[in-house]
Structures are given as structure tokens and as C-alpha cells.
Amino acid sequence: MKITVSFLKSPYDVKETISRIDKTDADFIHVDIMDGIFVSNKTLDTTECLEYLSDAKKPLDIHLMVKEPLSYIEALSVLNVKYLTVHIELEDVLPLITKIHSLNIKAGLAINPETPIAKLNPYLGLIDYIIVMGVHPGAGGQELIKETVDKVNALKILREQNNYHYEICLDGGVNLNTRPMLNNADVLVSGSYICMSDDYQASITSLR
Ligand code: DX5
Ligand code: ZN
């Protein structure tokens, strides 16, 4: 199981948290960007992202919870980005997917707990990554909404039936208790379970 670590909640400052994640065998650093509009919280802006993440050793998995992703996509593409993900709840995601691909970055779509997966249908053959939100976007440390796991399972079946190539990621509420029901995901985002623990590597190993 691939693990991507979200640094939203940590007892250390952002720099220190990123450096601790970099010392583990995590696959990616999951960067949660919130604009205070698409979700009510606000996190790093693009300048802060460049400041904190330019020296990161791990590839980045950037999760844009923003209303207007285009300027973020352009500004952040200079980083070592593996996946750039926008939300399917936005008005028109096709130009965003095209833009991300034109920058040679894997394009992802994230889907909120209340959004049916049918909304992803037109894009399933185009995208490389799907972030199934296990919680309502906007904050770390929430409890997994168990019904969201059905989406992971359904997306895996759809991929098999249609030869799609996207990877399936579950984001939010991942910990040792919820881990057994998440075997059909390819990638798990975990934030507070790892970053609030005493031993980042041991927590990652326990999830794998
Ligand atoms: C929620 C974010 C998640 C979250 C994960 O809006 O997209 O990435 O920070 O944190 P935990 O693992 O604490 O639920
Ligand atoms: Zn996220």
C-alpha cells in the first residue's frame, strides 16, 4: 500500500514536519491547499508552498481544495509534483485536467463524500488519480465516513471492467482502526495518525 502523508496537523512547524516526513519511507507528501472559499479553512498560498516544499525530497501529491485552481496549477508545477488534484465539484474540470497534463504531471480528481461517483464518469478514461474523500474536506483529524469506502470499491471494479488506469486514493480518517476496510485503495493519505505520533516511520509501517 502506498502512503502519502498530510502535514496539516502536527505538533511541529511546517518545515520541521516536512523534514520528518522526508526521513521516512513514505511514498509522497500530500499537500492540502485550501483557499477559504471552496472550503472555509485557509492553508498555504503558492508562495508559502514554494518556500516550504522546494527542498522536499519526496514527490508531492497536491490536493487543491480551491475555487480557482488554474493559477495554483501553474505556480506549483515548478515543484517536484507527482499528482495534481482538483475537485470534481468545480464547474468545468476538463480544461484543468488538460492543463495539468500539458505540464507533464499526473492529473487527479477528488470527490466529496456527498457527491455520487457518476459525476466522475466522463473523466474516468482521462485521469491518473482519484482522491475519494473519506471526510468532509477542510480539516485534518476527522473520523472516516464509512460509506465513502463503497466508492473506493466501486471505482476499482469500474477500472477492471474498462481498463482504466487511474490509481485510487482514500483521503481522511485513515488510522489503524480504519485500515482493514481500505484494502481496495492503491494509496492512502494519512495526516494526524502519522504526524501527531511519536514515531512517523513506525506509524507508516503499521499502515502498510
Ligand atoms: C482534509 C484533507 C486531508 C486530511 C487528512 O480536508 O484533505 O488530507 O488532512 O488528515 P487526517 O488523516 O488527519 O484525516
Ligand atoms: Zn487532502
Short mmCIF file of C-alpha atoms and ligand atoms in Angstrom, two decimals:
data_model
loop_
_atom_site.label_atom_id
_atom_site.label_comp_id
_atom_site.label_asym_id
_atom_site.label_seq_id
_atom_site.Cartn_x
_atom_site.Cartn_y
_atom_site.Cartn_z
CA MET A 1 0.00 0.00 0.00
CA LYS A 2 1.36 3.43 -0.93
CA ILE A 3 1.26 6.06 1.80
CA THR A 4 1.10 9.82 1.25
CA VAL A 5 1.45 11.97 4.34
CA SER A 6 -0.60 15.12 5.01
CA PHE A 7 1.12 17.63 7.30
CA LEU A 8 -2.00 19.69 8.23
CA LYS A 9 -1.95 18.61 11.88
CA SER A 10 1.37 18.33 13.63
CA PRO A 11 2.95 19.47 16.88
CA TYR A 12 5.92 20.76 14.85
CA ASP A 13 6.05 23.70 12.44
CA VAL A 14 5.59 23.03 8.71
CA LYS A 15 9.30 22.95 7.91
CA GLU A 16 10.13 20.54 10.70
CA THR A 17 7.14 18.32 9.87
CA ILE A 18 8.14 18.09 6.21
CA SER A 19 11.70 17.26 7.14
CA ARG A 20 10.46 14.47 9.44
CA ILE A 21 8.25 13.04 6.67
CA ASP A 22 11.22 13.20 4.29
CA LYS A 23 13.20 10.94 6.61
CA THR A 24 10.62 8.14 6.39
CA ASP A 25 9.86 5.73 3.55
CA ALA A 26 6.53 7.49 2.76
CA ASP A 27 5.81 7.49 -0.97
CA PHE A 28 4.64 11.10 -1.26
CA ILE A 29 3.96 14.27 0.70
CA HIS A 30 0.25 15.16 0.47
CA VAL A 31 -0.13 18.94 0.26
CA ASP A 32 -3.60 20.18 1.27
CA ILE A 33 -4.25 23.61 -0.18
CA MET A 34 -7.40 25.43 0.94
CA ASP A 35 -8.38 28.91 -0.21
CA GLY A 36 -11.02 29.84 2.39
CA ILE A 37 -13.65 29.83 -0.42
CA PHE A 38 -14.04 26.26 -1.69
CA VAL A 39 -13.68 25.25 1.97
CA SER A 40 -13.85 27.66 4.88
CA ASN A 41 -10.31 27.00 6.13
CA LYS A 42 -7.25 28.52 4.58
CA THR A 43 -3.85 26.86 4.38
CA LEU A 44 -0.67 27.61 2.45
CA ASP A 45 -0.72 30.01 -0.50
CA THR A 46 1.51 29.35 -3.50
CA THR A 47 4.39 31.50 -2.20
CA GLU A 48 4.43 29.57 1.07
CA CYS A 49 4.25 26.28 -0.82
CA LEU A 50 7.31 27.20 -2.85
CA GLU A 51 9.11 28.28 0.31
CA TYR A 52 8.36 25.10 2.28
CA LEU A 53 8.37 22.48 -0.44
CA SER A 54 11.19 23.43 -2.85
CA ASP A 55 13.69 21.38 -0.86
CA ALA A 56 11.41 18.44 -0.09
CA LYS A 57 12.90 15.14 -1.21
CA LYS A 58 9.64 13.24 -1.67
CA PRO A 59 7.44 13.73 -4.72
CA LEU A 60 4.39 15.85 -3.97
CA ASP A 61 0.75 14.85 -4.15
CA ILE A 62 -1.02 18.21 -4.26
CA HIS A 63 -4.70 18.33 -3.28
CA LEU A 64 -6.27 21.63 -4.35
CA MET A 65 -9.37 22.49 -2.34
CA VAL A 66 -9.72 25.82 -4.13
CA LYS A 67 -12.36 27.52 -6.26
CA GLU A 68 -9.96 28.77 -8.98
CA PRO A 69 -7.21 26.17 -9.41
CA LEU A 70 -5.55 27.46 -12.60
CA SER A 71 -3.08 29.89 -11.01
CA TYR A 72 -2.16 27.29 -8.36
CA ILE A 73 -1.51 24.67 -11.04
CA GLU A 74 0.79 27.00 -12.94
CA ALA A 75 2.69 28.27 -9.90
CA LEU A 76 3.15 24.85 -8.28
CA SER A 77 4.24 23.00 -11.40
CA VAL A 78 7.86 24.06 -10.79
CA LEU A 79 7.94 21.77 -7.75
CA ASN A 80 8.56 18.02 -7.85
CA VAL A 81 4.87 17.22 -8.34
CA LYS A 82 3.69 13.66 -8.96
CA TYR A 83 -0.08 14.28 -8.81
CA LEU A 84 -2.08 17.48 -9.03
CA THR A 85 -5.70 17.02 -8.00
CA VAL A 86 -8.71 19.32 -8.35
CA HIS A 87 -12.26 18.74 -7.12
CA ILE A 88 -15.00 17.31 -9.35
CA GLU A 89 -17.47 19.67 -7.63
CA LEU A 90 -15.96 22.59 -9.59
CA GLU A 91 -17.78 23.83 -12.65
CA ASP A 92 -15.54 22.74 -15.51
CA VAL A 93 -12.69 20.38 -14.77
CA LEU A 94 -11.76 19.33 -18.31
CA PRO A 95 -9.53 22.38 -19.06
CA LEU A 96 -7.83 21.84 -15.70
CA ILE A 97 -7.06 18.19 -16.49
CA THR A 98 -5.70 19.25 -19.88
CA LYS A 99 -3.57 21.95 -18.28
CA ILE A 100 -2.11 19.56 -15.69
CA HIS A 101 -1.27 17.02 -18.40
CA SER A 102 0.36 19.73 -20.53
CA LEU A 103 2.78 20.27 -17.64
CA ASN A 104 3.63 16.54 -17.63
CA ILE A 105 2.01 15.98 -14.25
CA LYS A 106 -0.46 13.23 -13.40
CA ALA A 107 -3.98 14.66 -13.12
CA GLY A 108 -6.35 13.74 -10.32
CA LEU A 109 -9.96 14.38 -9.39
CA ALA A 110 -11.11 14.49 -5.77
CA ILE A 111 -14.68 13.68 -4.82
CA ASN A 112 -16.52 14.80 -1.69
CA PRO A 113 -18.48 12.36 0.50
CA GLU A 114 -21.89 13.61 -0.71
CA THR A 115 -21.01 13.62 -4.45
CA PRO A 116 -22.03 10.47 -6.38
CA ILE A 117 -19.27 8.76 -8.35
CA ALA A 118 -21.37 9.01 -11.53
CA LYS A 119 -20.11 12.60 -11.70
CA LEU A 120 -16.64 11.22 -12.46
CA ASN A 121 -17.83 9.08 -15.39
CA PRO A 122 -16.90 11.43 -18.28
CA TYR A 123 -13.32 11.70 -16.98
CA LEU A 124 -12.52 8.16 -15.86
CA GLY A 125 -10.60 7.34 -19.03
CA LEU A 126 -8.57 10.55 -18.82
CA ILE A 127 -7.38 10.81 -15.26
CA ASP A 128 -4.47 9.21 -13.45
CA TYR A 129 -5.59 9.55 -9.85
CA ILE A 130 -8.83 9.74 -7.87
CA ILE A 131 -8.94 11.06 -4.31
CA VAL A 132 -12.02 9.68 -2.61
CA MET A 133 -12.66 11.96 0.35
CA GLY A 134 -13.27 9.87 3.46
CA VAL A 135 -14.21 13.03 5.37
CA HIS A 136 -15.64 16.43 4.51
CA PRO A 137 -12.76 18.49 3.12
CA GLY A 138 -11.43 21.31 5.22
CA ALA A 139 -9.73 19.83 8.27
CA GLY A 140 -7.49 17.03 9.45
CA GLY A 141 -8.29 14.74 12.35
CA GLN A 142 -11.88 13.85 11.42
CA GLU A 143 -13.46 10.41 11.57
CA LEU A 144 -13.78 8.32 8.41
CA ILE A 145 -17.31 8.33 6.92
CA LYS A 146 -17.58 4.57 6.33
CA GLU A 147 -19.94 4.82 3.31
CA THR A 148 -17.18 6.54 1.32
CA VAL A 149 -15.29 3.23 1.21
CA ASP A 150 -18.02 1.91 -1.14
CA LYS A 151 -16.74 4.43 -3.71
CA VAL A 152 -13.24 3.01 -3.49
CA ASN A 153 -14.60 -0.49 -4.08
CA ALA A 154 -16.85 0.63 -6.97
CA LEU A 155 -14.04 2.57 -8.67
CA LYS A 156 -11.82 -0.50 -8.50
CA ILE A 157 -14.48 -2.61 -10.25
CA LEU A 158 -15.02 0.11 -12.89
CA ARG A 159 -11.28 0.20 -13.54
CA GLU A 160 -11.14 -3.54 -14.03
CA GLN A 161 -14.18 -3.60 -16.30
CA ASN A 162 -13.00 -0.75 -18.54
CA ASN A 163 -9.22 -0.98 -18.39
CA TYR A 164 -8.91 2.47 -16.87
CA HIS A 165 -5.50 3.32 -15.42
CA TYR A 166 -6.27 5.68 -12.52
CA GLU A 167 -4.93 5.00 -9.04
CA ILE A 168 -7.45 5.13 -6.21
CA CYS A 169 -6.61 7.10 -3.10
CA LEU A 170 -8.64 7.46 0.11
CA ASP A 171 -8.12 10.73 1.99
CA GLY A 172 -9.24 11.39 5.56
CA GLY A 173 -9.73 9.39 8.72
CA VAL A 174 -7.07 6.80 7.92
CA ASN A 175 -5.66 5.14 11.03
CA LEU A 176 -5.01 1.65 12.36
CA ASN A 177 -8.70 1.10 13.16
CA THR A 178 -9.97 2.04 9.69
CA ARG A 179 -7.07 0.50 7.75
CA PRO A 180 -8.57 -3.05 7.42
CA MET A 181 -11.52 -1.79 5.32
CA LEU A 182 -9.28 0.10 2.87
CA ASN A 183 -7.54 -2.75 1.07
CA ASN A 184 -9.03 -1.84 -2.32
CA ALA A 185 -7.30 1.56 -2.34
CA ASP A 186 -3.90 1.91 -4.01
CA VAL A 187 -2.82 4.93 -1.97
CA LEU A 188 -3.83 6.15 1.48
CA VAL A 189 -3.49 9.73 2.69
CA SER A 190 -2.78 9.84 6.37
CA GLY A 191 -2.29 13.02 8.34
CA SER A 192 -2.89 13.15 12.06
CA TYR A 193 -2.35 9.42 12.62
CA ILE A 194 1.23 9.84 11.39
CA CYS A 195 2.13 13.45 12.15
CA MET A 196 0.70 13.50 15.67
CA SER A 197 2.56 10.28 16.56
CA ASP A 198 5.92 9.97 18.29
CA ASP A 199 7.40 7.85 15.54
CA TYR A 200 6.44 8.76 11.97
CA GLN A 201 8.15 5.74 10.42
CA ALA A 202 6.53 3.26 12.83
CA SER A 203 3.08 4.73 12.07
CA ILE A 204 3.66 4.49 8.33
CA THR A 205 4.88 0.91 8.63
CA SER A 206 1.80 -0.02 10.66
CA LEU A 207 -0.46 1.27 7.84
CA ARG A 208 1.39 -0.51 5.04
C1 DX5 B 1 -8.98 17.10 4.58
C2 DX5 B 1 -7.66 16.81 3.92
C3 DX5 B 1 -6.99 15.55 4.36
C4 DX5 B 1 -6.68 15.49 5.82
C5 DX5 B 1 -6.15 14.15 6.23
O1 DX5 B 1 -9.53 18.22 4.02
O2 DX5 B 1 -7.85 16.72 2.53
O3 DX5 B 1 -5.83 15.35 3.57
O4 DX5 B 1 -5.76 16.45 6.19
O5 DX5 B 1 -5.92 14.19 7.60
P1 DX5 B 1 -6.33 13.02 8.59
O6 DX5 B 1 -5.52 11.81 8.19
O7 DX5 B 1 -5.96 13.55 9.92
O8 DX5 B 1 -7.80 12.76 8.42
ZN ZN B 2 -6.15 16.00 1.27
#
